[in-house]
XYZ file of C-alpha atoms in Angstrom:
594
model
C 170.253 231.376 65.763
C 173.888 231.093 66.819
C 174.528 228.467 64.100
C 173.394 231.066 61.551
C 175.927 233.508 63.076
C 173.151 235.925 64.004
C 174.085 238.303 66.817
C 171.721 238.291 69.825
C 170.551 241.593 71.298
C 169.284 242.703 74.721
C 165.817 241.253 73.955
C 167.168 237.818 73.033
C 168.721 236.889 76.359
C 165.773 237.605 78.703
C 163.533 235.405 76.519
C 166.111 232.600 76.387
C 166.795 232.754 80.130
C 163.059 232.750 80.917
C 162.713 229.553 78.878
C 165.474 227.974 80.960
C 163.621 229.080 84.107
C 160.375 227.533 82.928
C 162.173 224.226 82.333
C 164.315 224.534 85.488
C 167.237 223.865 83.126
C 170.235 225.111 85.097
C 172.827 223.852 82.566
C 171.274 225.771 79.626
C 170.725 228.761 81.899
C 174.430 228.887 82.730
C 175.270 228.676 79.024
C 172.947 231.617 78.344
C 174.624 233.495 81.201
C 178.047 232.847 79.668
C 176.852 234.095 76.269
C 175.404 237.235 77.871
C 178.862 237.951 79.314
C 180.500 237.361 75.914
C 178.209 239.854 74.177
C 178.513 242.458 76.942
C 174.998 242.302 78.397
C 176.062 241.403 81.960
C 175.149 244.887 83.213
C 171.779 245.017 81.430
C 169.044 245.176 84.091
C 166.567 243.032 82.171
C 169.165 240.323 81.533
C 170.466 240.314 85.120
C 166.916 240.223 86.540
C 166.091 237.261 84.299
C 169.257 235.507 85.465
C 168.426 236.121 89.129
C 165.001 234.576 88.589
C 166.493 231.615 86.686
C 169.057 230.802 89.377
C 166.391 231.144 92.094
C 163.997 228.883 90.189
C 166.746 226.258 89.923
C 167.438 226.475 93.670
C 170.799 228.253 93.273
C 170.093 231.135 95.667
C 173.784 231.800 96.334
C 174.477 232.467 92.637
C 171.311 234.558 92.379
C 172.381 236.736 95.319
C 175.937 237.154 93.939
C 174.458 238.458 90.697
C 172.059 240.716 92.573
C 174.824 242.221 94.713
C 176.929 242.979 91.621
C 174.210 245.092 89.941
C 175.403 248.720 90.250
C 171.968 250.331 90.089
C 168.997 248.067 90.648
C 165.429 248.683 89.533
C 162.184 247.353 91.003
C 162.371 244.260 88.743
C 165.787 243.293 90.131
C 164.595 243.649 93.714
C 161.365 241.764 92.999
C 163.226 238.898 91.297
C 165.488 238.421 94.310
C 162.669 238.757 96.866
C 160.544 236.273 94.900
C 163.537 233.935 94.750
C 163.798 233.820 98.525
C 160.041 233.210 98.857
C 160.117 230.386 96.282
C 162.985 228.737 98.138
C 161.279 228.834 101.567
C 163.357 231.646 103.010
C 160.665 234.247 103.745
C 162.632 236.010 106.497
C 165.484 236.792 104.119
C 162.896 238.012 101.599
C 161.481 240.441 104.169
C 164.960 241.663 105.166
C 165.697 242.347 101.501
C 162.391 244.173 101.143
C 163.418 246.365 104.073
C 166.715 247.135 102.297
C 164.720 247.958 99.176
C 162.585 250.490 101.048
C 165.661 252.113 102.619
C 167.481 252.399 99.292
C 164.537 253.772 97.376
C 163.664 256.231 100.163
C 167.289 257.413 100.264
C 167.406 257.727 96.491
C 164.217 259.728 96.362
C 165.105 261.749 99.473
C 161.764 261.098 101.148
C 159.872 258.426 103.039
C 156.708 258.549 100.939
C 156.147 257.617 97.342
C 158.055 254.329 97.422
C 158.134 252.796 93.952
C 156.370 249.466 94.371
C 154.659 247.329 91.772
C 152.031 244.593 92.117
C 154.514 241.757 91.548
C 156.721 243.000 94.399
C 153.731 243.313 96.738
C 152.525 239.782 95.941
C 155.996 238.380 96.746
C 156.298 240.366 99.989
C 152.787 239.412 101.137
C 153.596 235.764 100.369
C 156.629 236.095 102.660
C 154.428 237.641 105.380
C 152.077 234.660 105.073
C 154.962 232.209 105.464
C 156.214 233.791 108.706
C 152.676 234.476 110.016
C 153.656 238.063 110.697
C 150.531 240.024 111.653
C 152.239 243.403 112.074
C 154.355 242.897 108.951
C 151.207 242.152 106.971
C 149.497 245.252 108.354
C 152.555 247.343 107.422
C 152.602 246.047 103.836
C 148.840 246.590 103.720
C 149.551 250.247 104.471
C 151.961 250.466 101.513
C 149.338 248.778 99.382
C 146.712 251.401 100.255
C 149.109 254.347 99.803
C 150.286 252.946 96.487
C 146.754 252.622 95.132
C 146.780 248.836 94.778
C 143.494 248.199 96.584
C 141.758 247.289 93.344
C 144.492 244.945 92.117
C 143.033 241.428 92.166
C 146.292 239.484 92.580
C 147.510 241.717 95.413
C 144.212 241.557 97.304
C 143.999 237.772 96.926
C 147.484 237.432 98.423
C 146.656 239.915 101.195
C 143.565 237.884 102.107
C 145.715 234.756 102.382
C 148.440 236.551 104.372
C 145.978 237.728 107.026
C 144.509 234.217 107.247
C 147.952 232.663 107.784
C 148.463 235.147 110.648
C 145.227 233.935 112.250
C 143.430 237.195 111.455
C 140.287 235.690 109.908
C 138.277 238.863 110.515
C 140.829 240.927 108.570
C 140.740 238.359 105.753
C 136.970 238.694 105.548
C 137.218 242.505 105.540
C 139.619 242.332 102.590
C 137.265 239.907 100.815
C 134.157 242.014 101.452
C 135.986 245.172 100.300
C 137.079 243.727 96.950
C 135.521 245.501 93.972
C 136.155 242.467 91.805
C 136.483 238.790 92.761
C 137.653 235.822 90.733
C 137.577 232.100 91.508
C 140.837 232.447 93.485
C 139.211 235.063 95.759
C 136.175 232.894 96.485
C 138.226 229.694 96.870
C 140.642 231.437 99.253
C 137.844 232.708 101.502
C 136.136 229.294 101.564
C 139.479 227.618 102.366
C 140.230 230.110 105.161
C 137.025 229.157 106.946
C 137.172 225.412 106.157
C 140.781 225.021 107.320
C 140.032 226.842 110.576
C 137.036 224.686 111.475
C 134.408 227.322 110.577
C 132.454 225.012 108.304
C 129.153 226.868 108.350
C 130.864 230.107 107.323
C 132.699 228.258 104.537
C 129.442 226.828 103.209
C 127.779 230.252 103.426
C 130.522 231.778 101.249
C 130.183 228.895 98.771
C 126.423 229.417 98.439
C 127.042 233.122 97.757
C 129.617 232.145 95.143
C 127.062 229.911 93.427
C 124.659 232.868 93.250
C 127.363 235.092 91.709
C 126.808 234.631 87.998
C 130.210 236.106 87.127
C 132.255 233.295 88.732
C 132.194 229.560 88.086
C 133.309 227.126 90.749
C 135.961 224.545 89.888
C 137.721 221.460 91.258
C 139.553 223.501 93.902
C 136.260 224.982 95.102
C 134.531 221.628 95.394
C 137.424 219.942 97.207
C 137.516 222.824 99.730
C 133.744 222.707 100.280
C 133.983 218.947 100.798
C 136.539 219.651 103.542
C 134.021 221.964 105.232
C 131.328 219.264 104.965
C 133.739 216.722 106.485
C 134.496 218.932 109.496
C 130.826 219.745 110.076
C 129.528 216.236 109.402
C 127.181 217.851 106.861
C 126.337 214.710 104.883
C 123.355 216.098 102.869
C 125.453 219.012 101.564
C 128.373 216.666 100.936
C 126.152 214.420 98.813
C 125.021 217.442 96.776
C 128.643 218.436 96.177
C 129.405 214.861 95.092
C 126.568 215.163 92.557
C 128.131 218.371 91.226
C 131.492 216.590 90.906
C 129.826 213.945 88.735
C 127.988 216.556 86.607
C 131.180 218.500 85.978
C 133.103 215.332 85.090
C 135.613 215.744 87.916
C 135.397 212.202 89.286
C 138.852 211.375 87.904
C 140.464 214.399 89.600
C 142.623 212.799 92.292
C 142.346 215.793 94.676
C 138.553 215.935 94.424
C 138.311 212.149 94.684
C 140.394 212.162 97.862
C 138.202 214.929 99.318
C 135.099 212.819 98.608
C 136.636 209.867 100.488
C 137.525 212.095 103.443
C 134.052 213.664 103.510
C 132.155 210.376 103.533
C 134.471 208.908 106.185
C 134.028 211.895 108.494
C 130.273 211.951 107.890
C 129.937 208.342 109.073
C 129.604 206.665 105.671
C 132.792 204.638 105.406
C 131.176 202.054 103.067
C 130.290 204.792 100.580
C 133.803 206.193 100.945
C 135.255 202.788 100.105
C 133.092 202.548 96.974
C 134.348 205.974 95.858
C 137.916 204.888 96.601
C 137.588 201.652 94.626
C 136.201 203.577 91.608
C 139.103 206.047 91.485
C 141.197 205.514 88.351
C 144.171 207.334 89.829
C 145.212 207.331 93.459
C 148.077 209.155 95.134
C 149.518 208.671 98.607
C 146.916 211.070 100.051
C 144.061 208.984 98.612
C 145.410 205.802 100.188
C 146.076 207.587 103.487
C 142.536 209.023 103.585
C 140.993 205.564 103.131
C 143.262 204.018 105.766
C 142.396 206.812 108.210
C 138.691 206.430 107.416
C 138.648 202.715 108.186
C 140.654 203.387 111.342
C 138.347 206.045 112.789
C 135.368 203.716 112.253
C 137.064 200.841 114.098
C 137.734 198.789 110.955
C 141.408 198.213 111.699
C 141.671 195.029 109.640
C 140.254 196.821 106.602
C 142.736 199.648 107.193
C 145.583 197.130 107.234
C 144.296 195.496 104.055
C 144.320 198.872 102.278
C 147.814 199.557 103.632
C 149.142 196.211 102.357
C 147.491 196.781 98.955
C 149.092 200.227 98.808
C 152.500 198.672 99.292
C 151.744 195.938 96.743
C 150.985 198.444 93.967
C 154.208 200.322 94.712
C 152.931 203.471 96.451
C 155.371 204.492 99.181
C 153.716 205.419 102.513
C 154.543 208.836 103.950
C 154.459 210.012 107.553
C 150.692 210.733 107.370
C 149.971 207.219 106.072
C 151.903 205.745 108.978
C 150.123 207.948 111.533
C 146.819 206.717 110.053
C 147.719 203.020 110.225
C 149.118 203.314 113.759
C 145.951 205.150 114.856
C 143.841 202.381 113.285
C 145.782 199.757 115.260
C 145.301 201.851 118.405
C 141.519 201.998 117.964
C 141.330 198.189 117.739
C 144.104 197.168 120.135
C 146.256 195.510 117.452
C 149.499 195.734 119.414
C 151.616 193.328 117.353
C 150.607 194.915 114.048
C 151.224 198.389 115.445
C 154.704 197.450 116.678
C 155.529 195.915 113.287
C 154.537 199.090 111.399
C 156.333 201.338 113.870
C 159.580 199.381 113.696
C 159.435 199.269 109.880
C 159.095 203.064 109.531
C 162.774 203.956 109.261
C 164.033 200.677 107.845
C 161.449 200.035 105.117
C 159.850 203.425 104.434
C 162.660 205.850 105.312
C 160.351 207.822 107.602
C 161.782 209.098 110.876
C 159.245 208.675 113.724
C 157.799 212.001 114.885
C 155.789 213.005 117.932
C 152.587 211.966 116.118
C 153.854 208.411 115.551
C 155.056 208.071 119.140
C 151.700 209.429 120.310
C 149.848 206.681 118.437
C 152.129 204.011 119.883
C 151.771 205.302 123.450
C 147.997 205.352 122.951
C 148.048 201.816 121.502
C 150.170 200.353 124.280
C 148.367 202.282 127.008
C 144.863 201.278 125.882
C 145.973 197.638 125.679
C 147.169 197.792 129.288
C 150.908 197.879 128.612
C 151.392 201.035 130.664
C 155.004 200.323 131.634
C 155.916 199.713 127.976
C 154.186 202.955 126.995
C 156.064 204.888 129.678
C 159.330 203.196 128.654
C 158.768 204.217 125.029
C 158.270 207.835 126.101
C 161.582 207.782 127.958
C 163.336 206.345 124.875
C 161.924 208.892 122.418
C 164.399 210.712 120.169
C 162.144 213.800 120.229
C 160.803 215.733 123.215
C 157.394 214.329 124.264
C 154.599 216.881 124.010
C 151.212 217.226 125.686
C 149.601 214.767 123.233
C 152.027 212.018 124.313
C 151.520 212.564 128.046
C 147.780 213.063 127.489
C 147.547 209.645 125.829
C 149.328 208.057 128.775
C 147.093 209.869 131.267
C 143.986 208.646 129.436
C 145.300 205.085 129.507
C 146.041 205.395 133.230
C 142.430 206.438 133.800
C 141.215 203.429 131.811
C 143.381 200.987 133.792
C 143.222 202.868 137.120
C 146.982 203.413 137.511
C 147.024 206.485 139.747
C 150.786 206.494 140.329
C 151.668 206.797 136.640
C 148.733 209.166 136.133
C 150.240 211.637 138.607
C 153.576 211.515 136.743
C 151.784 212.201 133.445
C 149.680 214.956 134.970
C 152.725 216.792 136.365
C 154.279 216.823 132.888
C 151.025 218.043 131.352
C 150.646 220.848 133.895
C 154.111 222.068 132.819
C 153.522 221.747 129.066
C 149.918 222.910 128.858
C 148.940 224.598 132.135
C 145.786 226.227 130.746
C 144.158 222.998 129.553
C 141.653 222.152 132.244
C 140.871 218.749 130.696
C 143.942 217.223 132.343
C 142.949 218.566 135.757
C 139.444 217.159 135.300
C 140.809 213.742 134.300
C 143.098 213.579 137.339
C 140.261 214.774 139.581
C 138.049 211.995 138.212
C 140.734 209.433 139.009
C 140.965 210.736 142.569
C 137.178 210.425 142.780
C 137.349 206.821 141.518
C 139.795 206.098 144.332
C 137.611 207.897 146.888
C 140.298 210.525 147.549
C 137.859 213.397 147.940
C 140.394 215.743 149.567
C 142.548 215.512 146.437
C 139.442 216.051 144.306
C 138.683 219.213 146.259
C 142.319 220.363 146.022
C 142.244 220.069 142.220
C 138.875 221.848 142.015
C 140.101 224.735 144.173
C 143.232 225.050 142.048
C 141.116 225.171 138.872
C 138.815 227.785 140.373
C 141.692 229.965 141.619
C 143.349 229.881 138.183
C 140.129 230.466 136.211
C 140.203 227.052 134.519
C 136.748 226.050 133.283
C 135.875 222.701 131.769
C 134.637 223.103 128.162
C 130.916 222.516 127.878
C 129.953 219.200 126.325
C 127.465 219.453 123.492
C 125.949 217.236 120.830
C 124.696 218.132 117.355
C 121.997 216.683 115.125
C 121.563 217.764 111.495
C 117.862 217.464 110.684
C 116.630 218.594 107.254
C 119.517 221.006 106.876
C 119.083 222.603 110.307
C 121.629 222.031 113.084
C 120.155 221.291 116.532
C 122.519 221.764 119.491
C 122.064 220.088 122.880
C 123.903 220.787 126.149
C 123.879 218.743 129.357
C 120.443 219.093 130.974
C 119.337 221.294 128.085
C 115.875 222.858 128.447
C 116.247 225.552 125.792
C 115.227 223.415 122.810
C 111.618 223.986 121.629
C 110.875 220.260 121.991
C 112.585 219.790 125.366
C 109.403 218.642 127.164
C 108.706 215.932 124.566
C 112.391 214.898 124.603
C 112.384 214.368 128.384
C 109.093 212.454 128.198
C 110.559 210.242 125.467
C 113.739 209.666 127.510
C 111.745 208.685 130.584
C 109.860 206.010 128.627
C 113.067 204.864 126.954
C 114.848 204.574 130.304
C 112.182 202.163 131.562
C 112.664 199.965 128.490
C 116.449 200.087 128.973
C 116.131 198.879 132.566
C 113.933 196.013 131.349
C 116.682 194.770 129.008
C 119.362 194.875 131.697
C 120.724 198.438 131.583
C 122.579 199.391 134.762
C 123.591 203.102 135.027
C 127.359 203.553 135.198
C 127.533 206.030 138.060
C 131.340 206.286 137.820
C 130.726 208.657 134.897
C 129.563 211.220 137.486
C 132.415 212.104 139.825
C 130.690 214.338 142.340
C 130.487 213.556 146.032
C 126.692 213.223 145.867
C 124.196 210.430 146.534
C 123.614 207.623 144.014
C 120.093 208.740 143.055
C 121.279 212.199 142.040
C 124.152 210.661 140.057
C 121.624 208.575 138.109
C 119.479 211.645 137.385
C 122.490 213.543 136.034
C 123.408 210.668 133.720
C 119.964 210.756 132.126
C 120.416 214.301 130.798
C 123.803 213.995 129.070
C 123.799 215.865 125.767
C 124.257 212.768 123.568
C 121.188 211.100 125.123
C 119.094 214.214 124.491
C 120.361 214.384 120.886
C 119.652 210.694 120.236
C 116.138 210.999 121.692
C 115.419 214.069 119.533
C 116.698 212.349 116.376
C 114.662 209.197 117.047
C 111.519 211.273 117.589
C 111.891 213.302 114.409
C 113.050 210.774 111.795
C 111.386 207.945 109.918
C 111.391 204.615 111.830
C 114.011 202.216 110.509
C 116.368 204.899 109.194
C 119.851 205.525 110.582
C 120.484 208.610 112.724
C 123.745 210.439 113.394
C 124.926 212.539 116.333
C 128.146 214.550 116.662
C 129.656 214.983 120.155
C 132.457 217.492 120.818
C 133.955 215.415 123.657
C 134.593 211.715 124.186
C 131.323 209.835 124.763
C 131.051 208.654 128.368
C 130.800 204.979 129.341
C 127.206 205.213 130.545
C 125.971 206.901 127.353
C 127.857 204.327 125.281
C 126.031 201.473 127.020
C 122.654 203.226 126.922
C 122.860 204.064 123.205
C 124.073 200.556 122.375
C 120.992 199.021 124.044
C 118.733 201.707 122.559
C 119.770 200.659 119.032
C 118.360 197.197 119.760
C 115.155 198.450 121.412
C 114.211 200.812 118.558
C 115.742 198.630 115.807
C 117.723 201.576 114.383
C 121.348 202.194 113.523
C 122.727 205.044 115.623
C 126.018 206.632 114.578
C 127.859 208.792 117.120
C 130.962 210.746 116.118
C 132.860 211.868 119.200
C 136.225 213.607 119.552
C 138.100 210.302 119.174
C 136.275 208.152 116.621
C 132.973 206.902 115.197
C 130.669 204.506 117.045
C 128.177 202.546 114.922
C 125.496 201.158 117.242
C 123.306 198.431 115.723
C 121.341 195.509 117.193
C 122.778 196.211 120.638
C 126.409 196.103 119.490
C 128.958 198.877 118.832
C 131.559 198.828 116.060
C 134.266 199.669 118.619
C 133.718 196.359 120.372
C 133.829 198.184 123.702
C 137.405 199.260 122.963
C 137.591 203.028 122.866
């Protein structure tokens, strides 16, 4: 156009500058800016707004703000461009401060507090900023503007509002926004499913998905399926996960790297690591998240050597590990006691992979060293850390002290934990159990009294079994289940068979100052034993069963279930808070190292 000596007008420059923005072409954008100055369009609001957006998109916030400040009389587009620029460049607080200035200026100009001139684009940017800072009251305030401005029916605004409330932890408010929407698109449904899935509310996420399927006006997509797979992974809902995998195949989404990675994660967390590996091997494209998911999957199932093999193959094909990959490989080494391999990976982080060790990496190393019995080395590493150790670090050391009966170091760890996380009763219980192991009943009583006086209650242990799509929940000594009489009868018979094959109850798992017979009775009614008995009674002989436990499985239950797998000739998979245990033929995949 310029070669033909045609003169650009006020419509030419916004279009040209927007093209530069789309390409993130700062050099061409600056040339367009220079030409706008030459032809006298520097004061044109549309041109200046386009320039603000271009500079923001290219990461030049300082230049964008200089332009913004020079505009004599700004309109809503100018303000929105600058606010959006701050949001895009991860400066949400500055975006909200600018929005406040906007409200003051417009209110002053109009001479009243009401009737602020907002548009949907501005509201989306401001709500995005609220989501980034997790500001509950800010979100509620903007919600008020939204209602007064008549934007309740605007799909984009309501979708962003739903997300903003979720990021503030207000899941109920998110659901209210969702339920109040007159119109929903795939983004609305996907957002609501993701809100529940990412906050551990898997059943609610699946319920929303099933409603979405029944809504003929909306079609689910790759984002939907990957989010639902996340919900299945958290819940251990293997049957639903398999159905979603079938839908992925039908819709031809197997080559989608995000969906493929979600499938790997789902199968790993549902106890089917072999199936996950098959899915991984069939993926045509893999990114760092895909490799990390497979490494983590092998690790949580106790297959540390397989995890290392995947890690070495990842390096061989030229994929650079990130901090999540390295957390996964260190955790895998920790689960199997591979101290030398763990040290090698940890020391190579900065030098070979340019990853600075974080609290998560140190936590894995402390856990690895502590489990392996190198308690002094673990404590020494904590003291050498370049970041402040958190409750996870000290918790790992305390757990290792319990395993190796080092009460002196346990008390040091416990004191740190009581400072960092005083409301977590798990640490008090662990220390109390160690005192009980040592026969220090006065200290046990002191800890119990402290917990009682401060209202600290140990979380109830429970186990889950998914049978034909219905979740069955069992508590310790549970007698609420409809089949509880048959379950206890089955357990009594099973216990006799266990004693015949050499089972000896591990009474140290019960740390009450009571007689040995009562300890043995209490061990028999642990939730995981009730769940295993129920699953064995209600499934076809020879098939594998799976139980999910919310806490770490105790030593006695571990031994009992291991021997049970041999007696009934069944594979029993138990997913506890730490890892998976595959019991088969009287052996566990953890090798007794957990």
